[in-house]
Structure formats: structure tokens, C-alpha cells
PDB file of C-alpha atoms in Angstrom:
ATOM      1  CA  MET A 281       0.094   0.066   0.191  1.00 46.00           C
ATOM      2  CA  GLY A 282       2.904   2.332   0.441  1.00 46.00           C
ATOM      3  CA  VAL A 283       1.048   4.168   3.523  1.00 52.00           C
ATOM      4  CA  THR A 284       3.471   4.260   6.663  1.00 62.00           C
ATOM      5  CA  ARG A 285       2.414   5.374  10.240  1.00 59.00           C
ATOM      6  CA  SER A 286       4.626   8.280   9.935  1.00 60.00           C
ATOM      7  CA  SER A 287       3.241   9.829   6.585  1.00 60.00           C
ATOM      8  CA  VAL A 288      -0.116   9.569   8.194  1.00 55.00           C
ATOM      9  CA  LEU A 289       0.802  10.580  11.707  1.00 65.00           C
ATOM     10  CA  ARG A 290       2.730  13.801  10.260  1.00 67.00           C
ATOM     11  CA  PRO A 291      -0.209  16.081   9.148  1.00 65.00           C
ATOM     12  CA  VAL A 292      -1.728  15.157  12.606  1.00 66.00           C
ATOM     13  CA  ASN A 293       1.682  16.146  14.137  1.00 73.00           C
ATOM     14  CA  GLY A 294       2.128  19.606  12.392  1.00 68.00           C
ATOM     15  CA  ALA A 295      -1.372  20.483  13.095  1.00 71.00           C
ATOM     16  CA  LEU A 296      -1.500  20.009  16.431  1.00 76.00           C
ATOM     17  CA  THR A 297       2.182  22.040  16.661  1.00 80.00           C
ATOM     18  CA  GLN A 298       0.748  24.867  14.642  1.00 78.00           C
ATOM     19  CA  ALA A 299      -2.309  24.973  17.137  1.00 79.00           C
ATOM     20  CA  GLY A 300       0.176  24.811  19.889  1.00 83.00           C
ATOM     21  CA  ASN A 301       2.020  28.038  18.318  1.00 82.00           C
ATOM     22  CA  ILE A 302      -1.132  29.876  17.800  1.00 84.00           C
ATOM     23  CA  VAL A 303      -2.108  29.601  21.489  1.00 85.00           C
ATOM     24  CA  GLU A 304       1.318  30.846  22.461  1.00 87.00           C
ATOM     25  CA  LEU A 305       0.821  33.593  20.203  1.00 85.00           C
ATOM     26  CA  PHE A 306      -2.557  34.205  21.823  1.00 88.00           C
ATOM     27  CA  VAL A 307      -1.171  34.394  25.425  1.00 88.00           C
ATOM     28  CA  ASP A 308       1.951  36.586  24.218  1.00 89.00           C
ATOM     29  CA  VAL A 309      -0.378  39.287  22.698  1.00 88.00           C
ATOM     30  CA  ALA A 310      -2.829  38.965  26.033  1.00 89.00           C
ATOM     31  CA  ARG A 311       0.160  39.298  27.822  1.00 89.00           C
ATOM     32  CA  ASN A 312       2.062  42.176  26.112  1.00 86.00           C
ATOM     33  CA  THR A 313      -1.480  44.307  25.606  1.00 86.00           C
ATOM     34  CA  PHE A 314      -0.753  45.550  29.490  1.00 86.00           C
ATOM     35  CA  LYS A 315       2.889  46.221  28.545  1.00 83.00           C
ATOM     36  CA  ARG A 316       3.976  49.487  28.420  1.00 83.00           C
ATOM     37  CA  PRO A 317       4.464  51.853  26.365  1.00 84.00           C
ATOM     38  CA  PHE A 318       1.476  51.030  24.543  1.00 83.00           C
ATOM     39  CA  GLN A 319       1.713  51.709  20.668  1.00 85.00           C
ATOM     40  CA  PHE A 320      -1.339  53.895  20.771  1.00 87.00           C
ATOM     41  CA  ARG A 321      -0.478  55.379  17.114  1.00 89.00           C
ATOM     42  CA  GLU A 322      -0.272  52.319  15.571  1.00 89.00           C
ATOM     43  CA  PHE A 323      -3.245  51.222  17.093  1.00 90.00           C
ATOM     44  CA  ILE A 324      -5.264  53.842  15.705  1.00 92.00           C
ATOM     45  CA  GLU A 325      -3.676  53.671  12.481  1.00 91.00           C
ATOM     46  CA  GLN A 326      -4.454  50.060  11.872  1.00 89.00           C
ATOM     47  CA  ALA A 327      -8.233  50.625  13.358  1.00 90.00           C
ATOM     48  CA  TRP A 328      -8.626  53.248  10.500  1.00 91.00           C
ATOM     49  CA  PHE A 329      -6.910  51.154   7.690  1.00 89.00           C
ATOM     50  CA  ILE A 330      -9.359  47.993   8.885  1.00 88.00           C
ATOM     51  CA  ALA A 331     -12.210  50.066   8.951  1.00 87.00           C
ATOM     52  CA  SER A 332     -11.636  51.661   5.515  1.00 87.00           C
ATOM     53  CA  VAL A 333     -11.258  48.271   3.825  1.00 85.00           C
ATOM     54  CA  THR A 334     -14.129  46.798   5.646  1.00 84.00           C
ATOM     55  CA  ILE A 335     -16.865  49.243   6.114  1.00 84.00           C
ATOM     56  CA  LEU A 336     -18.204  49.419   2.613  1.00 84.00           C
ATOM     57  CA  PRO A 337     -18.333  45.850   1.803  1.00 83.00           C
ATOM     58  CA  THR A 338     -19.975  44.905   5.268  1.00 81.00           C
ATOM     59  CA  ALA A 339     -22.842  47.573   4.933  1.00 78.00           C
ATOM     60  CA  MET A 340     -23.503  46.006   1.171  1.00 81.00           C
ATOM     61  CA  VAL A 341     -23.402  42.391   2.608  1.00 80.00           C
ATOM     62  CA  ALA A 342     -25.673  43.402   5.200  1.00 78.00           C
ATOM     63  CA  ILE A 343     -28.627  44.895   2.799  1.00 77.00           C
ATOM     64  CA  PRO A 344     -29.033  41.477   1.062  1.00 77.00           C
ATOM     65  CA  PHE A 345     -28.316  39.252   4.280  1.00 75.00           C
ATOM     66  CA  GLY A 346     -31.250  40.983   6.126  1.00 71.00           C
ATOM     67  CA  ALA A 347     -33.441  41.200   3.100  1.00 73.00           C
ATOM     68  CA  VAL A 348     -32.698  37.045   2.841  1.00 75.00           C
ATOM     69  CA  VAL A 349     -33.605  36.544   6.479  1.00 71.00           C
ATOM     70  CA  SER A 350     -36.758  38.693   6.480  1.00 69.00           C
ATOM     71  CA  LEU A 351     -38.031  36.992   3.304  1.00 70.00           C
ATOM     72  CA  GLN A 352     -37.655  33.224   4.552  1.00 71.00           C
ATOM     73  CA  THR A 353     -38.772  34.125   7.839  1.00 70.00           C
ATOM     74  CA  GLY A 354     -41.687  35.928   6.697  1.00 66.00           C
ATOM     75  CA  SER A 355     -42.694  33.399   4.318  1.00 68.00           C
ATOM     76  CA  LEU A 356     -42.240  30.643   7.164  1.00 69.00           C
ATOM     77  CA  ILE A 357     -44.358  32.675   9.603  1.00 66.00           C
ATOM     78  CA  LYS A 358     -47.270  33.355   6.999  1.00 66.00           C
ATOM     79  CA  GLN A 359     -47.594  29.679   6.454  1.00 66.00           C
ATOM     80  CA  LEU A 360     -47.655  29.393  10.522  1.00 63.00           C
ATOM     81  CA  GLY A 361     -50.166  32.241  10.623  1.00 63.00           C
ATOM     82  CA  ALA A 362     -48.215  34.480  13.135  1.00 59.00           C
ATOM     83  CA  GLU A 363     -47.302  37.309  10.353  1.00 61.00           C
ATOM     84  CA  SER A 364     -47.243  39.476  13.532  1.00 61.00           C
ATOM     85  CA  PHE A 365     -44.132  37.961  15.028  1.00 64.00           C
ATOM     86  CA  THR A 366     -42.002  38.493  11.335  1.00 65.00           C
ATOM     87  CA  GLY A 367     -40.239  41.441  12.898  1.00 66.00           C
ATOM     88  CA  ALA A 368     -39.288  39.715  16.173  1.00 68.00           C
ATOM     89  CA  ALA A 369     -37.616  36.707  14.392  1.00 69.00           C
ATOM     90  CA  SER A 370     -36.126  38.708  11.588  1.00 72.00           C
ATOM     91  CA  VAL A 371     -34.216  40.835  14.560  1.00 75.00           C
ATOM     92  CA  LEU A 372     -33.347  37.967  16.772  1.00 75.00           C
ATOM     93  CA  ALA A 373     -31.730  36.137  13.512  1.00 74.00           C
ATOM     94  CA  VAL A 374     -29.759  39.117  12.738  1.00 78.00           C
ATOM     95  CA  ILE A 375     -28.834  40.233  16.114  1.00 80.00           C
ATOM     96  CA  GLN A 376     -27.884  37.033  17.706  1.00 76.00           C
ATOM     97  CA  GLN A 377     -26.517  35.056  14.559  1.00 76.00           C
ATOM     98  CA  GLY A 378     -26.071  37.031  11.276  1.00 77.00           C
ATOM     99  CA  SER A 379     -24.198  40.456  12.450  1.00 81.00           C
ATOM    100  CA  PRO A 380     -21.343  38.511  14.472  1.00 83.00           C
ATOM    101  CA  LEU A 381     -20.891  36.114  11.444  1.00 81.00           C
ATOM    102  CA  VAL A 382     -21.026  38.526   8.630  1.00 83.00           C
ATOM    103  CA  THR A 383     -18.813  41.008  10.444  1.00 84.00           C
ATOM    104  CA  ALA A 384     -16.114  38.402  11.365  1.00 81.00           C
ATOM    105  CA  LEU A 385     -16.144  36.645   7.846  1.00 82.00           C
ATOM    106  CA  LEU A 386     -15.412  40.420   6.336  1.00 84.00           C
ATOM    107  CA  VAL A 387     -12.812  41.444   9.057  1.00 84.00           C
ATOM    108  CA  ALA A 388     -11.082  38.014   8.599  1.00 83.00           C
ATOM    109  CA  GLY A 389     -11.196  38.246   4.798  1.00 83.00           C
ATOM    110  CA  ALA A 390     -10.664  41.779   4.090  1.00 83.00           C
ATOM    111  CA  ALA A 391      -8.419  42.836   7.254  1.00 85.00           C
ATOM    112  CA  GLY A 392      -6.842  39.623   8.178  1.00 86.00           C
ATOM    113  CA  SER A 393      -5.668  39.063   4.307  1.00 87.00           C
ATOM    114  CA  ALA A 394      -3.997  42.504   4.643  1.00 87.00           C
ATOM    115  CA  VAL A 395      -2.457  41.713   8.084  1.00 89.00           C
ATOM    116  CA  THR A 396      -0.915  38.735   6.953  1.00 89.00           C
ATOM    117  CA  ALA A 397       0.448  40.228   3.805  1.00 88.00           C
ATOM    118  CA  ASP A 398       2.174  43.187   5.879  1.00 89.00           C
ATOM    119  CA  LEU A 399       3.501  41.186   8.597  1.00 88.00           C
ATOM    120  CA  GLY A 400       4.852  38.486   6.024  1.00 88.00           C
ATOM    121  CA  ALA A 401       6.354  40.782   4.077  1.00 87.00           C
ATOM    122  CA  ARG A 402       8.074  42.142   6.916  1.00 87.00           C
ATOM    123  CA  THR A 403       9.418  39.125   7.836  1.00 86.00           C
ATOM    124  CA  ILE A 404      10.825  38.024   4.527  1.00 88.00           C
ATOM    125  CA  ARG A 405      12.597  41.384   4.735  1.00 86.00           C
ATOM    126  CA  GLU A 406      14.054  40.492   8.018  1.00 85.00           C
ATOM    127  CA  GLU A 407      12.507  43.443   9.283  1.00 86.00           C
ATOM    128  CA  ILE A 408      11.310  41.033  12.006  1.00 86.00           C
ATOM    129  CA  ASP A 409      14.411  40.012  13.242  1.00 85.00           C
ATOM    130  CA  ALA A 410      15.825  43.532  12.790  1.00 88.00           C
ATOM    131  CA  MET A 411      13.617  44.513  15.403  1.00 85.00           C
ATOM    132  CA  GLU A 412      14.626  41.541  17.977  1.00 84.00           C
ATOM    133  CA  VAL A 413      18.102  42.233  17.539  1.00 87.00           C
ATOM    134  CA  LEU A 414      17.695  46.019  18.728  1.00 85.00           C
ATOM    135  CA  GLY A 415      15.733  44.825  21.581  1.00 83.00           C
ATOM    136  CA  ILE A 416      12.344  45.833  20.510  1.00 85.00           C
ATOM    137  CA  ASN A 417       9.333  43.221  20.951  1.00 87.00           C
ATOM    138  CA  PRO A 418       7.547  42.754  17.578  1.00 87.00           C
ATOM    139  CA  ILE A 419       4.473  41.451  19.294  1.00 89.00           C
ATOM    140  CA  GLN A 420       4.203  44.245  21.513  1.00 89.00           C
ATOM    141  CA  ARG A 421       5.230  46.811  18.688  1.00 88.00           C
ATOM    142  CA  LEU A 422       3.417  45.337  15.809  1.00 89.00           C
ATOM    143  CA  VAL A 423       0.925  42.366  16.697  1.00 90.00           C
ATOM    144  CA  VAL A 424      -1.212  44.098  19.431  1.00 91.00           C
ATOM    145  CA  PRO A 425      -2.196  47.305  17.923  1.00 92.00           C
ATOM    146  CA  ARG A 426      -3.336  45.232  15.239  1.00 91.00           C
ATOM    147  CA  VAL A 427      -5.254  42.432  17.443  1.00 92.00           C
ATOM    148  CA  LEU A 428      -6.685  45.176  19.325  1.00 93.00           C
ATOM    149  CA  ALA A 429      -7.722  47.367  16.192  1.00 92.00           C
ATOM    150  CA  MET A 430      -9.289  44.043  14.492  1.00 91.00           C
ATOM    151  CA  VAL A 431     -11.442  43.518  17.971  1.00 91.00           C
ATOM    152  CA  LEU A 432     -12.634  47.110  17.991  1.00 92.00           C
ATOM    153  CA  VAL A 433     -13.629  47.298  14.565  1.00 91.00           C
ATOM    154  CA  ALA A 434     -15.590  44.026  14.698  1.00 90.00           C
ATOM    155  CA  ILE A 435     -17.390  45.366  17.556  1.00 90.00           C
ATOM    156  CA  LEU A 436     -18.406  48.953  15.766  1.00 89.00           C
ATOM    157  CA  LEU A 437     -18.987  46.618  12.572  1.00 88.00           C
ATOM    158  CA  ASN A 438     -21.565  44.284  14.266  1.00 87.00           C
ATOM    159  CA  GLY A 439     -23.323  47.327  15.504  1.00 86.00           C
ATOM    160  CA  LEU A 440     -23.652  48.691  11.889  1.00 85.00           C
ATOM    161  CA  VAL A 441     -24.676  45.241  10.394  1.00 84.00           C
ATOM    162  CA  SER A 442     -27.276  45.074  12.832  1.00 83.00           C
ATOM    163  CA  VAL A 443     -28.630  48.494  11.935  1.00 83.00           C
ATOM    164  CA  VAL A 444     -28.424  48.048   8.271  1.00 81.00           C
ATOM    165  CA  GLY A 445     -29.591  44.293   8.430  1.00 78.00           C
ATOM    166  CA  ILE A 446     -32.868  45.250  10.152  1.00 78.00           C
ATOM    167  CA  ALA A 447     -33.317  48.061   8.262  1.00 79.00           C
ATOM    168  CA  GLY A 448     -33.096  46.005   5.090  1.00 75.00           C
ATOM    169  CA  GLY A 449     -35.517  43.266   6.578  1.00 73.00           C
ATOM    170  CA  TYR A 450     -38.174  46.133   7.331  1.00 74.00           C
ATOM    171  CA  PHE A 451     -37.924  47.601   3.798  1.00 76.00           C
ATOM    172  CA  PHE A 452     -38.156  43.683   2.088  1.00 73.00           C
ATOM    173  CA  ASN A 453     -40.969  42.713   4.467  1.00 72.00           C
ATOM    174  CA  VAL A 454     -42.909  45.674   4.641  1.00 73.00           C
ATOM    175  CA  ILE A 455     -42.773  47.071   0.945  1.00 73.00           C
ATOM    176  CA  LEU A 456     -42.234  44.219  -1.209  1.00 68.00           C
ATOM    177  CA  GLN A 457     -44.464  41.449   0.833  1.00 66.00           C
ATOM    178  CA  GLY A 458     -47.261  44.028   2.206  1.00 68.00           C
ATOM    179  CA  GLY A 459     -46.449  43.537   5.914  1.00 66.00           C
ATOM    180  CA  ASN A 460     -47.748  45.859   8.425  1.00 67.00           C
ATOM    181  CA  PRO A 461     -45.345  48.077   9.453  1.00 70.00           C
ATOM    182  CA  GLY A 462     -46.566  48.987  12.901  1.00 69.00           C
ATOM    183  CA  ALA A 463     -46.635  45.000  13.764  1.00 67.00           C
ATOM    184  CA  TYR A 464     -43.014  44.704  12.297  1.00 69.00           C
ATOM    185  CA  LEU A 465     -41.675  47.485  14.664  1.00 69.00           C
ATOM    186  CA  ALA A 466     -43.919  46.567  17.799  1.00 68.00           C
ATOM    187  CA  SER A 467     -42.935  42.737  17.664  1.00 66.00           C
ATOM    188  CA  PHE A 468     -39.141  43.469  18.176  1.00 67.00           C
ATOM    189  CA  SER A 469     -39.447  42.826  22.031  1.00 66.00           C
ATOM    190  CA  ALA A 470     -41.357  39.580  21.502  1.00 64.00           C
ATOM    191  CA  PHE A 471     -38.481  37.245  21.161  1.00 66.00           C
ATOM    192  CA  ALA A 472     -35.492  39.530  21.479  1.00 67.00           C
ATOM    193  CA  GLN A 473     -34.127  40.879  24.496  1.00 72.00           C
ATOM    194  CA  LEU A 474     -30.963  43.120  25.813  1.00 74.00           C
ATOM    195  CA  PRO A 475     -28.536  39.814  26.451  1.00 77.00           C
ATOM    196  CA  ASP A 476     -28.954  38.875  22.900  1.00 77.00           C
ATOM    197  CA  ILE A 477     -27.075  42.337  21.880  1.00 81.00           C
ATOM    198  CA  TRP A 478     -24.498  41.645  24.382  1.00 85.00           C
ATOM    199  CA  VAL A 479     -23.812  38.392  23.173  1.00 85.00           C
ATOM    200  CA  GLY A 480     -23.742  39.609  19.366  1.00 84.00           C
ATOM    201  CA  GLU A 481     -20.862  42.253  20.451  1.00 88.00           C
ATOM    202  CA  LEU A 482     -18.891  39.327  22.578  1.00 89.00           C
ATOM    203  CA  LYS A 483     -19.057  36.975  19.516  1.00 89.00           C
ATOM    204  CA  ALA A 484     -17.689  40.083  17.562  1.00 88.00           C
ATOM    205  CA  ALA A 485     -14.945  40.839  20.261  1.00 91.00           C
ATOM    206  CA  VAL A 486     -14.051  37.088  20.140  1.00 91.00           C
ATOM    207  CA  PHE A 487     -14.283  36.537  16.290  1.00 89.00           C
ATOM    208  CA  GLY A 488     -11.756  39.573  16.232  1.00 90.00           C
ATOM    209  CA  VAL A 489      -9.307  38.200  18.493  1.00 92.00           C
ATOM    210  CA  ILE A 490      -9.299  34.986  16.522  1.00 92.00           C
ATOM    211  CA  ALA A 491      -9.096  36.559  12.933  1.00 90.00           C
ATOM    212  CA  GLY A 492      -6.061  38.778  14.626  1.00 90.00           C
ATOM    213  CA  VAL A 493      -4.129  36.227  16.309  1.00 92.00           C
ATOM    214  CA  ILE A 494      -4.355  33.859  13.556  1.00 92.00           C
ATOM    215  CA  ALA A 495      -3.361  36.424  11.002  1.00 90.00           C
ATOM    216  CA  ALA A 496      -0.598  37.632  12.728  1.00 90.00           C
ATOM    217  CA  TYR A 497       0.720  33.964  13.271  1.00 90.00           C
ATOM    218  CA  LYS A 498       0.884  33.307   9.423  1.00 89.00           C
ATOM    219  CA  GLY A 499       2.419  36.770   8.686  1.00 88.00           C
ATOM    220  CA  LEU A 500       5.343  35.893  11.164  1.00 87.00           C
ATOM    221  CA  HIS A 501       5.619  32.577   9.803  1.00 86.00           C
ATOM    222  CA  PRO A 502       5.518  32.663   5.998  1.00 85.00           C
ATOM    223  CA  LYS A 503       7.569  29.323   4.351  1.00 82.00           C
ATOM    224  CA  GLY A 504       9.270  30.006   0.956  1.00 74.00           C
ATOM    225  CA  GLY A 505       9.897  33.764   0.117  1.00 75.00           C
ATOM    226  CA  PRO A 506       7.364  35.985  -1.544  1.00 76.00           C
ATOM    227  CA  LYS A 507       5.317  32.953  -2.758  1.00 81.00           C
ATOM    228  CA  GLY A 508       5.307  31.662   0.809  1.00 82.00           C
ATOM    229  CA  VAL A 509       3.565  34.917   1.945  1.00 84.00           C
ATOM    230  CA  GLY A 510       0.821  34.444  -0.466  1.00 83.00           C
ATOM    231  CA  ASP A 511       0.258  30.943   0.923  1.00 86.00           C
ATOM    232  CA  ALA A 512       0.076  32.401   4.174  1.00 86.00           C
ATOM    233  CA  VAL A 513      -2.537  34.799   3.440  1.00 86.00           C
ATOM    234  CA  ASN A 514      -4.697  31.882   2.062  1.00 87.00           C
ATOM    235  CA  GLN A 515      -4.122  29.709   4.907  1.00 86.00           C
ATOM    236  CA  SER A 516      -5.057  32.538   7.432  1.00 87.00           C
ATOM    237  CA  VAL A 517      -8.289  32.974   5.683  1.00 86.00           C
ATOM    238  CA  VAL A 518      -9.367  29.494   5.490  1.00 87.00           C
ATOM    239  CA  ILE A 519      -8.397  28.283   9.144  1.00 88.00           C
ATOM    240  CA  THR A 520      -9.812  31.748  10.364  1.00 88.00           C
ATOM    241  CA  PHE A 521     -13.426  30.690   8.480  1.00 86.00           C
ATOM    242  CA  LEU A 522     -13.283  27.189   9.858  1.00 86.00           C
ATOM    243  CA  LEU A 523     -12.392  28.273  13.702  1.00 88.00           C
ATOM    244  CA  LEU A 524     -14.866  31.008  13.607  1.00 86.00           C
ATOM    245  CA  PHE A 525     -17.799  28.943  12.885  1.00 85.00           C
ATOM    246  CA  PHE A 526     -16.835  26.455  15.641  1.00 88.00           C
ATOM    247  CA  ALA A 527     -16.400  29.545  18.042  1.00 88.00           C
ATOM    248  CA  ASN A 528     -19.872  30.611  16.817  1.00 86.00           C
ATOM    249  CA  LEU A 529     -21.426  27.030  17.815  1.00 86.00           C
ATOM    250  CA  ILE A 530     -19.383  26.943  21.202  1.00 89.00           C
ATOM    251  CA  LEU A 531     -20.553  30.593  22.199  1.00 88.00           C
ATOM    252  CA  THR A 532     -24.456  29.870  20.984  1.00 84.00           C
ATOM    253  CA  MET A 533     -24.791  27.026  22.947  1.00 86.00           C
ATOM    254  CA  VAL A 534     -23.102  28.282  26.369  1.00 87.00           C
ATOM    255  CA  TYR A 535     -25.344  31.574  25.586  1.00 83.00           C
ATOM    256  CA  LEU A 536     -28.663  29.312  25.254  1.00 80.00           C
ATOM    257  CA  GLN A 537     -27.755  27.859  28.644  1.00 83.00           C
ATOM    258  CA  ILE A 538     -27.092  30.679  30.921  1.00 82.00           C
ATOM    259  CA  VAL A 539     -29.788  32.978  29.187  1.00 72.00           C
ATOM    260  CA  PRO A 540     -32.841  31.181  28.647  1.00 67.00           C
ATOM    261  CA  ALA A 541     -35.109  32.448  25.573  1.00 63.00           C
ATOM    262  CA  LYS A 542     -37.586  35.059  26.419  1.00 59.00           C
ATOM    263  CA  GLY A 543     -40.825  33.509  27.667  1.00 52.00           C
ATOM    264  CA  SER A 544     -39.513  30.379  28.112  1.00 52.00           C
TER     265      SER A 544
END
């Protein structure tokens, strides 16, 4: 067969090693976040850059996303004879699940790839090694501001997606499906509650941390020169997407166990 035990275990060992290195980087980022001096200027510049490349795509994606959720829930609820709860179901789906995921995917795809490419280019030009020789911690100087910037922008974009998604759902449900605007707005509090907003923001923050740490790790460890930087960008996006969905599943399960559904 030509398949040996070592050839089977090699990818598994590589994946476990990489996972351990990512966790180690996360610990380093958490530890260096509270060290002084904090790179406030770098943080502001990175936050502005990330926001500039993600605001417009996020808003454009949020409109059809809210429309799809509204159309699907509106059609289903009409079949059940509960048209008055269309707004509540749409808002709950957007705030609790849709907004954090849309935000995370765009932050990881647009901002994460840019961070990986930037750090990867610095690494292959040996700028990271030069900083270490000069006694400058590249984690504190470069990685921490980028991770915190991605967290801040993810939290803000989550609010933007929620507003735009709900507005898009209102337009498509009321204008296109002929729904009752008063009932749509009045039913917001039927299912949704304040903790739903907080868990959405918490998810966005966690997703921002995941995207930032993985993007930084891949940027600091490219293999094969300039081509390796491109491969690192692709790998960071794919790994981030996978981890985001697993993290969303875990956070949702924990939230539903801690905070009971309204009316239960």
C-alpha cells in the first residue's frame, strides 16, 4: 500500500504543533497588551485602515443578508399564521447570529489577509529579525495593536450590520411582502432581549481576536519567500473561517444554556 504510520501521523503532528504555536502567540498577545508603552498611534492607524477596507463591503453584504432573512422568515411565519411575529424573528436572527458572522467573515477576509500580507512582507525582508536584534518586541510593537484594532472594528461593524440588516429586512418585508409596518416594529421585543445584543457584541470581539491572532501568526511564519506570503494569506483566511464557525457554535450553546429564551 505504501502508506506508513509516519506519513499518516505527520500531518496530524503538524496541525497540533501549529495549534500550539497559535495558542502561544495568543498568550503572548494577552501578556503584552498590558505592557507599556502601548503603541497607541499604531493602534489608531491600523483601526482606521481596517475600518476603511471593511465598512463599505460590510454594509453592502448586510443589506441582502437582512433581506434574505426577512423574506425567509416572513414566508415561513405566514404559513404558520403568525405574521405579527415576523419582525421579532428577523431581528433575533440578525442580532444573535447573522451580524457577528457577517462581521467576522469580512474582517477575516479583508483585514486579516491585509495583516498577514503586511507582517509576512516584513518577515521575509528580515525586519522582524532586525527589531529583535535591536531589543524591540515585535509582538508588542506590531501584533498587539493590530489584534486590538481588529477587535474594536469588529465590535463597531457588528452594530452597523445589525442596523443595516434590520433596516433591509424591514424594507423587504413591509414594502415587497406587504407586511404591516406597525406590527413589524412592535414585535421586536417579543423574542429579542437585551442579552442578545451583548452576546452579539461578545461574539464579534471573540471573532476579532481569533482573526487577528491567526493573521499575525501566519504573517510571522511564512515559508518559501514571496510565494510563501501568498500561501500564508490563503491559509490564514481558511483557518480563520473554520475556527469562527466552531467558536460561534460553542458561544451559542453556552449562551442558550445561561440565558433562557424569552418567555420560556
